[in-house]
Coordinates of C-alpha atoms in Angstrom, one line a residue:
M4 CA 85.9 108.8 211.2
N5 CA 83.5 108.3 208.3
D6 CA 84.7 105.1 206.6
S7 CA 82.4 105.0 203.6
P8 CA 84.3 104.3 200.3
G9 CA 85.3 106.6 197.5
W10 CA 88.1 109.0 196.6
A11 CA 88.1 112.8 196.6
S12 CA 88.8 114.7 193.5
P13 CA 92.4 115.6 192.9
G14 CA 93.8 118.8 194.2
S15 CA 95.0 121.4 191.7
D16 CA 98.7 120.9 190.8
P17 CA 100.8 123.9 191.9
S18 CA 103.2 125.3 189.3
E19 CA 106.7 124.2 189.5
G20 CA 107.7 127.5 191.0
D21 CA 105.1 127.6 193.7
R22 CA 105.2 123.9 194.7
P23 CA 106.2 123.5 198.3
Q24 CA 109.2 121.3 199.2
Q25 CA 108.2 117.9 200.3
P26 CA 110.2 114.9 201.5
A27 CA 111.2 112.6 198.6
Q28 CA 109.2 109.4 198.3
P29 CA 110.2 106.5 196.1
D30 CA 108.2 105.5 193.1
R31 CA 106.3 102.3 194.2
S32 CA 106.2 101.0 190.6
G33 CA 109.8 99.7 190.8
D34 CA 111.4 96.8 192.7
P35 CA 109.9 96.7 196.2
G36 CA 112.9 94.9 197.5
R37 CA 114.8 98.1 198.1
T38 CA 114.4 101.8 198.9
A39 CA 115.8 104.1 196.3
Q40 CA 117.9 107.2 197.2
P41 CA 117.3 110.7 195.9
G42 CA 119.3 111.5 192.8
E43 CA 120.0 107.9 192.0
P44 CA 120.0 107.3 188.2
G45 CA 116.8 105.8 186.9
T46 CA 114.9 106.6 190.0
K47 CA 111.4 108.1 189.7
W48 CA 110.1 110.2 192.5
S49 CA 106.4 111.1 192.9
A50 CA 105.9 114.8 192.9
E51 CA 102.9 114.5 195.3
Q52 CA 102.1 112.2 198.1
P53 CA 98.9 111.9 200.0
P54 CA 98.9 114.2 203.1
A55 CA 98.3 112.9 206.5
G56 CA 94.6 112.5 207.1
S57 CA 93.7 113.8 203.6
G58 CA 93.0 110.3 202.3
T59 CA 91.0 109.2 205.3
P60 CA 87.4 108.4 204.0
R61 CA 85.3 111.4 204.7
D62 CA 81.9 112.4 203.3
G63 CA 81.8 109.3 201.1
V64 CA 85.1 109.9 199.4
W65 CA 88.8 109.1 199.8
G66 CA 91.2 111.9 199.3
N67 CA 94.0 112.0 196.8
P68 CA 97.1 114.1 196.9
G69 CA 96.6 117.8 197.5
A70 CA 99.1 120.6 197.2
G71 CA 101.1 122.1 200.0
Q72 CA 100.6 119.4 202.6
T73 CA 103.0 117.2 204.4
P74 CA 102.9 113.6 203.2
P75 CA 102.6 110.7 205.6
P76 CA 105.4 108.2 206.0
S77 CA 105.5 105.9 203.0
S78 CA 104.5 102.3 203.6
T79 CA 107.8 101.3 201.9
P80 CA 109.6 99.7 204.9
Q81 CA 112.6 101.5 206.2
P82 CA 116.0 99.7 206.7
G83 CA 115.6 96.9 209.1
T84 CA 111.9 96.3 208.2
G85 CA 109.8 95.7 205.2
W86 CA 109.9 93.9 202.0
G87 CA 113.3 92.4 202.2
S88 CA 115.5 91.6 205.2
Y89 CA 114.4 92.8 208.6
G90 CA 118.0 93.5 209.5
G91 CA 118.2 90.6 212.0
R92 CA 119.2 87.0 211.8
P93 CA 117.0 84.7 209.8
G94 CA 114.0 83.6 211.8
Q95 CA 114.0 86.6 214.1
T96 CA 111.0 89.1 214.2
P97 CA 111.9 92.6 215.2
S98 CA 110.0 93.9 218.2
G99 CA 107.0 96.0 217.2
S100 CA 107.3 95.2 213.5
P101 CA 104.2 96.5 211.7
Y102 CA 104.1 93.4 209.5
G103 CA 104.5 90.7 212.2
A104 CA 106.3 88.4 209.7
P105 CA 109.4 86.4 210.4
G106 CA 112.7 88.0 209.5
G107 CA 115.0 87.0 206.7
W108 CA 114.7 87.5 203.0
G109 CA 111.4 87.6 201.1
K110 CA 108.3 89.7 200.9
P111 CA 106.4 89.9 204.2
P112 CA 102.7 89.5 204.2
A113 CA 100.8 92.8 203.8
A114 CA 97.6 93.7 205.5
K115 CA 94.6 92.3 203.7
P116 CA 91.4 93.7 205.1
G117 CA 89.5 93.0 202.0
V118 CA 89.9 91.2 198.6
I119 CA 93.4 92.5 197.9
P120 CA 96.6 92.9 200.0
L121 CA 97.5 96.5 200.7
R122 CA 100.7 96.7 198.6
P123 CA 101.5 96.9 194.8
L124 CA 99.6 94.1 193.1
G125 CA 100.7 91.5 190.6
L126 CA 98.7 90.2 187.7
G127 CA 97.4 87.2 189.6
E128 CA 96.3 89.3 192.5
I129 CA 94.4 91.7 190.3
L130 CA 92.5 88.8 188.6
D131 CA 92.0 87.0 191.9
G132 CA 90.7 90.2 193.5
A133 CA 88.1 90.6 190.8
V134 CA 87.0 87.0 191.0
T135 CA 87.0 87.1 194.8
T136 CA 84.7 90.1 194.9
M137 CA 82.3 88.5 192.5
R138 CA 82.2 85.4 194.7
T139 CA 82.2 87.0 198.1
H140 CA 79.8 89.9 197.3
W141 CA 77.6 88.1 194.8
R142 CA 74.5 89.4 196.5
S143 CA 75.4 92.8 195.3
V144 CA 77.2 91.9 192.0
L145 CA 74.7 89.3 190.7
P146 CA 71.5 91.4 190.8
I147 CA 73.2 94.4 189.2
T148 CA 74.8 92.5 186.3
L149 CA 71.9 90.1 185.8
A150 CA 69.3 92.9 185.6
V151 CA 71.4 94.9 183.1
A152 CA 72.2 91.8 181.0
V153 CA 68.5 90.8 180.7
L154 CA 67.6 94.4 179.7
I155 CA 70.4 94.4 177.1
E156 CA 69.2 91.2 175.6
I157 CA 65.5 92.2 175.5
I158 CA 66.3 95.4 173.7
S159 CA 68.8 93.6 171.3
L160 CA 66.3 90.9 170.5
T161 CA 63.5 93.3 169.9
L162 CA 65.7 95.3 167.5
Q163 CA 66.8 92.2 165.6
R164 CA 63.2 91.1 165.1
T165 CA 61.9 94.6 164.1
V166 CA 64.2 97.3 163.0
L167 CA 67.1 95.1 161.9
S168 CA 65.1 92.2 160.5
G169 CA 65.6 93.4 156.9
Y170 CA 69.3 93.4 157.0
A171 CA 71.0 90.4 155.3
V172 CA 73.8 89.5 157.6
V173 CA 74.8 86.4 155.8
P174 CA 75.0 86.6 152.0
D175 CA 73.8 83.8 149.7
E176 CA 76.4 81.5 148.2
S177 CA 75.6 82.8 144.7
A178 CA 75.6 86.4 145.7
T179 CA 77.4 88.9 143.5
P180 CA 80.2 91.0 144.9
E181 CA 77.8 94.0 145.3
E182 CA 75.4 91.8 147.3
A183 CA 78.2 90.4 149.4
F184 CA 79.5 94.0 150.1
K185 CA 75.9 95.0 151.1
A186 CA 75.6 92.0 153.5
L187 CA 78.9 93.0 155.1
G188 CA 77.6 96.5 155.6
D189 CA 74.4 95.1 157.1
S190 CA 76.4 93.0 159.4
M191 CA 78.3 96.0 160.6
V192 CA 75.1 97.9 161.2
V193 CA 73.7 95.0 163.4
S194 CA 77.0 94.7 165.2
M195 CA 77.2 98.4 165.9
A196 CA 73.6 98.4 167.2
D197 CA 74.4 95.6 169.6
S198 CA 77.6 97.2 170.7
F199 CA 75.8 100.5 171.4
I200 CA 73.2 98.7 173.5
Q201 CA 75.9 96.8 175.4
L202 CA 77.9 100.1 175.9
V203 CA 74.9 101.8 177.6
G204 CA 74.5 98.8 179.8
S205 CA 78.2 98.6 180.7
V206 CA 78.1 102.3 181.7
I207 CA 75.4 101.4 184.3
V208 CA 77.2 98.3 185.5
T209 CA 80.6 100.1 185.7
A210 CA 79.1 102.9 187.8
L211 CA 77.4 100.6 190.3
L212 CA 80.2 98.0 190.6
M213 CA 82.8 100.6 191.2
M214 CA 81.1 101.3 194.5
V215 CA 80.9 97.6 195.3
F216 CA 84.6 97.1 194.6
S217 CA 85.6 100.2 196.6
R218 CA 84.0 98.7 199.7
A219 CA 85.3 95.2 199.0
V220 CA 88.9 96.5 199.1
L221 CA 88.2 97.6 202.7
G222 CA 86.5 94.3 203.5
R223 CA 83.1 95.9 203.9
P224 CA 79.8 94.6 202.6
S225 CA 77.6 96.6 200.2
S226 CA 74.1 96.4 198.9
V227 CA 72.5 97.3 195.6
G228 CA 70.7 100.2 197.2
D229 CA 74.0 101.6 198.6
A230 CA 75.7 101.3 195.2
W231 CA 72.8 103.0 193.4
R232 CA 72.7 105.9 195.9
E233 CA 76.4 106.5 195.5
A234 CA 76.6 106.0 191.8
R235 CA 73.4 107.8 190.6
P236 CA 74.7 111.4 190.8
H237 CA 77.6 110.4 188.5
L238 CA 75.9 108.3 185.8
L239 CA 75.4 111.2 183.4
K240 CA 79.1 112.2 183.7
L241 CA 80.2 108.6 183.1
A242 CA 77.9 108.3 180.1
G243 CA 79.4 111.6 178.8
L244 CA 82.9 110.2 179.3
T245 CA 82.1 107.0 177.5
L246 CA 80.5 108.8 174.5
L247 CA 83.4 111.2 174.3
L248 CA 85.9 108.3 174.1
M249 CA 83.7 106.6 171.4
A250 CA 83.3 109.8 169.4
G251 CA 87.1 110.4 169.6
A252 CA 87.9 106.9 168.3
L253 CA 85.4 107.3 165.5
A254 CA 86.8 110.7 164.5
I255 CA 90.3 109.3 164.5
A256 CA 89.3 106.4 162.2
V257 CA 87.4 108.8 159.8
V258 CA 90.2 111.3 159.6
L259 CA 92.9 108.7 158.9
M260 CA 90.9 106.6 156.5
L261 CA 89.1 109.4 154.6
P262 CA 92.1 110.4 152.3
G263 CA 92.3 106.9 151.0
A264 CA 88.6 106.7 150.4
L265 CA 88.6 110.0 148.6
L266 CA 91.5 108.9 146.4
D267 CA 89.8 105.5 145.8
S268 CA 93.0 103.8 147.0
A269 CA 92.6 100.6 148.9
G270 CA 96.2 100.7 150.1
L271 CA 95.8 104.2 151.7
V272 CA 92.6 103.1 153.3
A273 CA 94.3 100.0 154.8
L274 CA 97.3 102.1 155.9
G275 CA 94.9 104.7 157.5
A276 CA 93.1 101.9 159.3
I277 CA 96.3 100.5 160.7
G278 CA 97.4 103.9 161.9
A279 CA 93.9 104.5 163.5
L280 CA 94.0 101.2 165.2
V281 CA 97.4 101.9 166.8
L282 CA 96.4 105.5 167.9
I283 CA 93.1 104.3 169.3
A284 CA 94.8 101.5 171.2
W285 CA 97.3 104.0 172.7
L286 CA 94.6 106.4 173.8
W287 CA 92.4 103.5 175.1
V288 CA 95.1 102.5 177.5
K289 CA 96.0 106.1 178.4
F290 CA 92.4 106.8 179.4
A291 CA 91.6 103.3 180.8
L292 CA 91.5 104.5 184.4
A293 CA 89.3 107.5 183.7
A294 CA 86.0 105.7 184.6
P295 CA 87.1 104.7 188.1
A296 CA 88.8 108.1 188.7
L297 CA 85.5 109.8 187.8
M298 CA 83.3 107.5 190.0
L299 CA 85.6 107.3 193.0
E300 CA 87.2 110.8 193.0
R301 CA 84.0 112.5 192.1
G302 CA 85.6 114.8 189.5
G303 CA 84.5 116.0 186.1
V304 CA 85.0 114.3 182.7
V305 CA 88.1 116.3 181.7
T306 CA 89.6 116.0 185.2
S307 CA 89.2 112.3 185.1
L308 CA 90.9 112.0 181.7
R309 CA 93.8 114.0 183.0
R310 CA 93.9 111.9 186.1
S311 CA 94.0 108.7 184.1
A312 CA 96.8 110.0 181.9
K313 CA 98.8 110.8 185.0
L314 CA 98.3 107.4 186.6
V315 CA 99.1 105.5 183.4
R316 CA 102.3 107.5 182.7
G317 CA 105.2 105.1 182.8
A318 CA 103.0 102.0 183.1
W319 CA 101.4 101.9 179.7
W320 CA 102.6 98.5 178.6
R321 CA 101.7 96.9 182.0
I322 CA 98.1 98.2 181.9
F323 CA 97.9 97.3 178.2
G324 CA 99.0 93.7 178.8
I325 CA 96.6 93.2 181.8
S326 CA 93.7 94.8 179.9
V327 CA 94.3 92.7 176.8
L328 CA 94.7 89.5 178.8
T329 CA 91.4 90.2 180.7
S330 CA 89.6 90.8 177.4
L331 CA 90.9 87.6 176.0
I332 CA 89.9 85.6 179.0
T333 CA 86.4 87.1 179.3
G334 CA 85.9 86.9 175.5
F335 CA 86.8 83.3 175.5
V336 CA 84.5 82.5 178.4
A337 CA 81.6 84.5 176.8
M338 CA 82.2 82.8 173.4
M339 CA 82.1 79.3 174.9
I340 CA 78.9 80.0 176.8
V341 CA 77.1 81.7 173.9
S342 CA 78.2 79.0 171.4
A343 CA 77.0 76.2 173.6
F344 CA 73.5 77.8 174.0
A345 CA 73.4 78.6 170.3
V346 CA 74.0 75.0 169.4
V347 CA 71.3 73.9 171.8
G348 CA 69.0 76.5 170.4
S349 CA 69.6 75.3 166.8
L350 CA 68.3 71.9 167.7
F351 CA 64.8 73.5 168.1
T352 CA 64.8 74.8 164.5
D353 CA 63.9 73.1 161.3
E354 CA 67.4 73.4 159.9
G355 CA 69.1 72.0 163.0
V356 CA 72.8 72.5 163.6
S357 CA 73.4 73.1 159.9
G358 CA 71.2 76.2 160.1
F359 CA 73.3 77.5 162.9
V360 CA 76.5 77.0 160.8
E361 CA 74.9 78.7 157.8
G362 CA 73.5 81.5 159.8
T363 CA 69.8 80.9 158.9
S364 CA 68.7 80.0 162.5
T365 CA 68.3 83.6 163.5
D366 CA 64.8 83.6 162.0
S367 CA 63.6 81.2 164.7
W368 CA 62.2 82.6 168.0
A369 CA 63.3 79.4 169.8
F370 CA 66.9 79.9 168.7
L371 CA 66.9 83.6 169.6
I372 CA 65.5 83.0 173.0
I373 CA 67.9 80.1 174.0
A374 CA 70.9 82.0 172.5
G375 CA 69.7 85.1 174.4
I376 CA 69.8 83.1 177.7
G377 CA 73.4 82.2 177.0
A378 CA 74.2 85.8 176.2
V379 CA 72.7 86.9 179.5
I380 CA 74.8 84.4 181.4
A381 CA 77.9 85.4 179.6
L382 CA 77.3 89.1 180.2
T383 CA 76.6 88.4 183.9
I384 CA 80.1 86.8 184.2
V385 CA 82.0 89.1 181.9
M386 CA 80.9 92.6 182.9
P387 CA 81.8 92.4 186.6
M388 CA 85.1 90.8 185.7
Q389 CA 86.1 93.6 183.4
A390 CA 84.9 96.3 185.8
G391 CA 86.7 94.7 188.7
V392 CA 90.0 94.5 186.9
T393 CA 89.7 98.2 185.8
A394 CA 88.9 99.2 189.4
L395 CA 91.8 97.2 190.9
L396 CA 94.2 98.6 188.3
Y397 CA 93.3 102.1 189.4
I398 CA 93.8 101.2 193.0
D399 CA 97.1 99.5 192.2
Q400 CA 98.5 102.5 190.4
R401 CA 97.5 104.8 193.2
I402 CA 99.3 102.5 195.7
R403 CA 102.4 102.5 193.6
R404 CA 102.4 106.3 192.9
E405 CA 100.6 107.9 195.9
A406 CA 100.9 105.4 198.8
L407 CA 97.1 104.9 198.8
D408 CA 97.6 101.7 200.8
L409 CA 98.3 103.9 203.9
E410 CA 94.9 105.6 203.5
L411 CA 93.1 102.3 202.8
A412 CA 94.8 100.7 205.9
R413 CA 93.6 103.6 208.1
A414 CA 90.1 103.4 206.7
A415 CA 90.0 99.6 207.3
G416 CA 91.3 100.1 210.9
V417 CA 94.6 98.4 210.4
E418 CA 96.7 99.3 213.4
G419 CA 100.2 100.7 212.9
Y420 CA 100.3 100.0 209.1
G421 CA 103.2 101.7 207.4
T422 CA 105.0 102.9 210.6
T423 CA 108.4 101.9 211.7
P424 CA 108.9 100.2 215.1
G425 CA 108.8 102.6 218.0
T426 CA 106.9 105.4 216.1
A427 CA 103.3 106.3 216.4
P428 CA 100.9 106.0 213.4
P429 CA 100.3 109.1 211.4
A430 CA 97.4 111.3 212.6
T431 CA 94.2 110.9 210.7
G432 CA 91.2 113.2 210.3
S433 CA 88.3 113.3 212.7

C-alpha cells in the first residue's frame, strides 16, 4: 500500500435517478453520542460515503467518495460500543473493542497516529493540531515560512523606498480636506500593494504547508523537498483560485457601491459597502476549503470551489466562527510582535518614539529594517497557523461527512479501527 499523503479528486456525482442505492450513514456533524435512524426528523444522511479501499492512499493521493461503490462501515460505533455506553456495566471493557477504552458513559479515546485524533474535532483540537504541527515538524514548517516571509519583506521594503516613496500616508495636521482625502487614498494604495505581496507569498506557503499537514495527520515526517515536489504541479492552479476569489470580491464591491458613487450619494455608497461586506463574508466562508481541496484532491479550480461549497453546507457558522477566531488570535500576535519591534526601531531615529506615533519614522532605514525583522517573525508564526487551521477544518468536515477517519486510520496502519467486535476490518486496496 502506498501511504503517501493526499486526496484524490472527487468522483462525478450521479444524477438522482441513476444513483445506486447505498446503506444509510449518519451525518457525523451531529451529536456523536448516538446513532441516528433513517427517516428520523432532523437527521441528515450523507448521499455518498467513501468506498472500501477507495480512500486508501495510492499514487500520492487519498480518495474521496466515488459513485456506485459500496461504502465501508462507518466509524460511528454500533450499539454496545463507541462514543457512549459500551453496553456493559461501568468499568467493563468489551472483548475485542476497537477502542480499548473502559466501558461506561463518556467519549472513548480515538486513535491518534498524528497531530489530531481520528474523529470529529472540536475547536481546541483544531487549534492544538495546528500548533502541534508547527512545533513537531518545525524543520519543515520553519524554513518554508521563514524564506517566504523574508522574501515578502524585502519586496515590500524595496517598494516602499522606491515606487511608493512619494505617497503621503500620514497627512499633515494643517492639511485641507482634499489633502487628507489624498493621503487616505495613498494609504490604501500602499496597503493594497503590501496585501498583494503577502497574498502571493501566502499562496506559496499554503501550497507547501498543506503537504506537511497532510503527513502530520498520519504521524509521518516530511521534508521541504518532499513538500515542494508534491505542491509544485498545483501552484499555478492555487494562484488562479486565489486571484479568482480576489477578483470576485472586488467585482462585488464595485457593483454594489457604484450606484451610490454615480448618484453622488454617501448613504447609498455606505449601504452598498455594507451589502458587499456581508456577501463577501458569506462567499469567503463558503469557499474557505477550496484551497486544501485543490491541493489534496488534485482537482481543478472550479471543482475545488464546488467541493468546498459541498463540505461547508450546513456548517457555515461553525467554520465562520473558527476562521474569525483564528484571524483574531493571529492578528493580535502579529500586532504585538510588529509593534514591539517598531517601538525599538523608532529609538534609532532622530524623532524617537514620537516619530513612530506621528508616522514620520518610516523615512529611516534603521526603523524600516528593525520593523521588517518584526514583520518577518510575525509572518513566520501567523502563516503556518492559518494554513494549519484551514487544512484541519477541511479534514474535520470530511470526517464528519464522509468518514475520512476510516481511510486515515488504514493509511496510518491502525488495526481494526471502525470495526465492531468479532468482524474483520474492511478490505483495502493493494
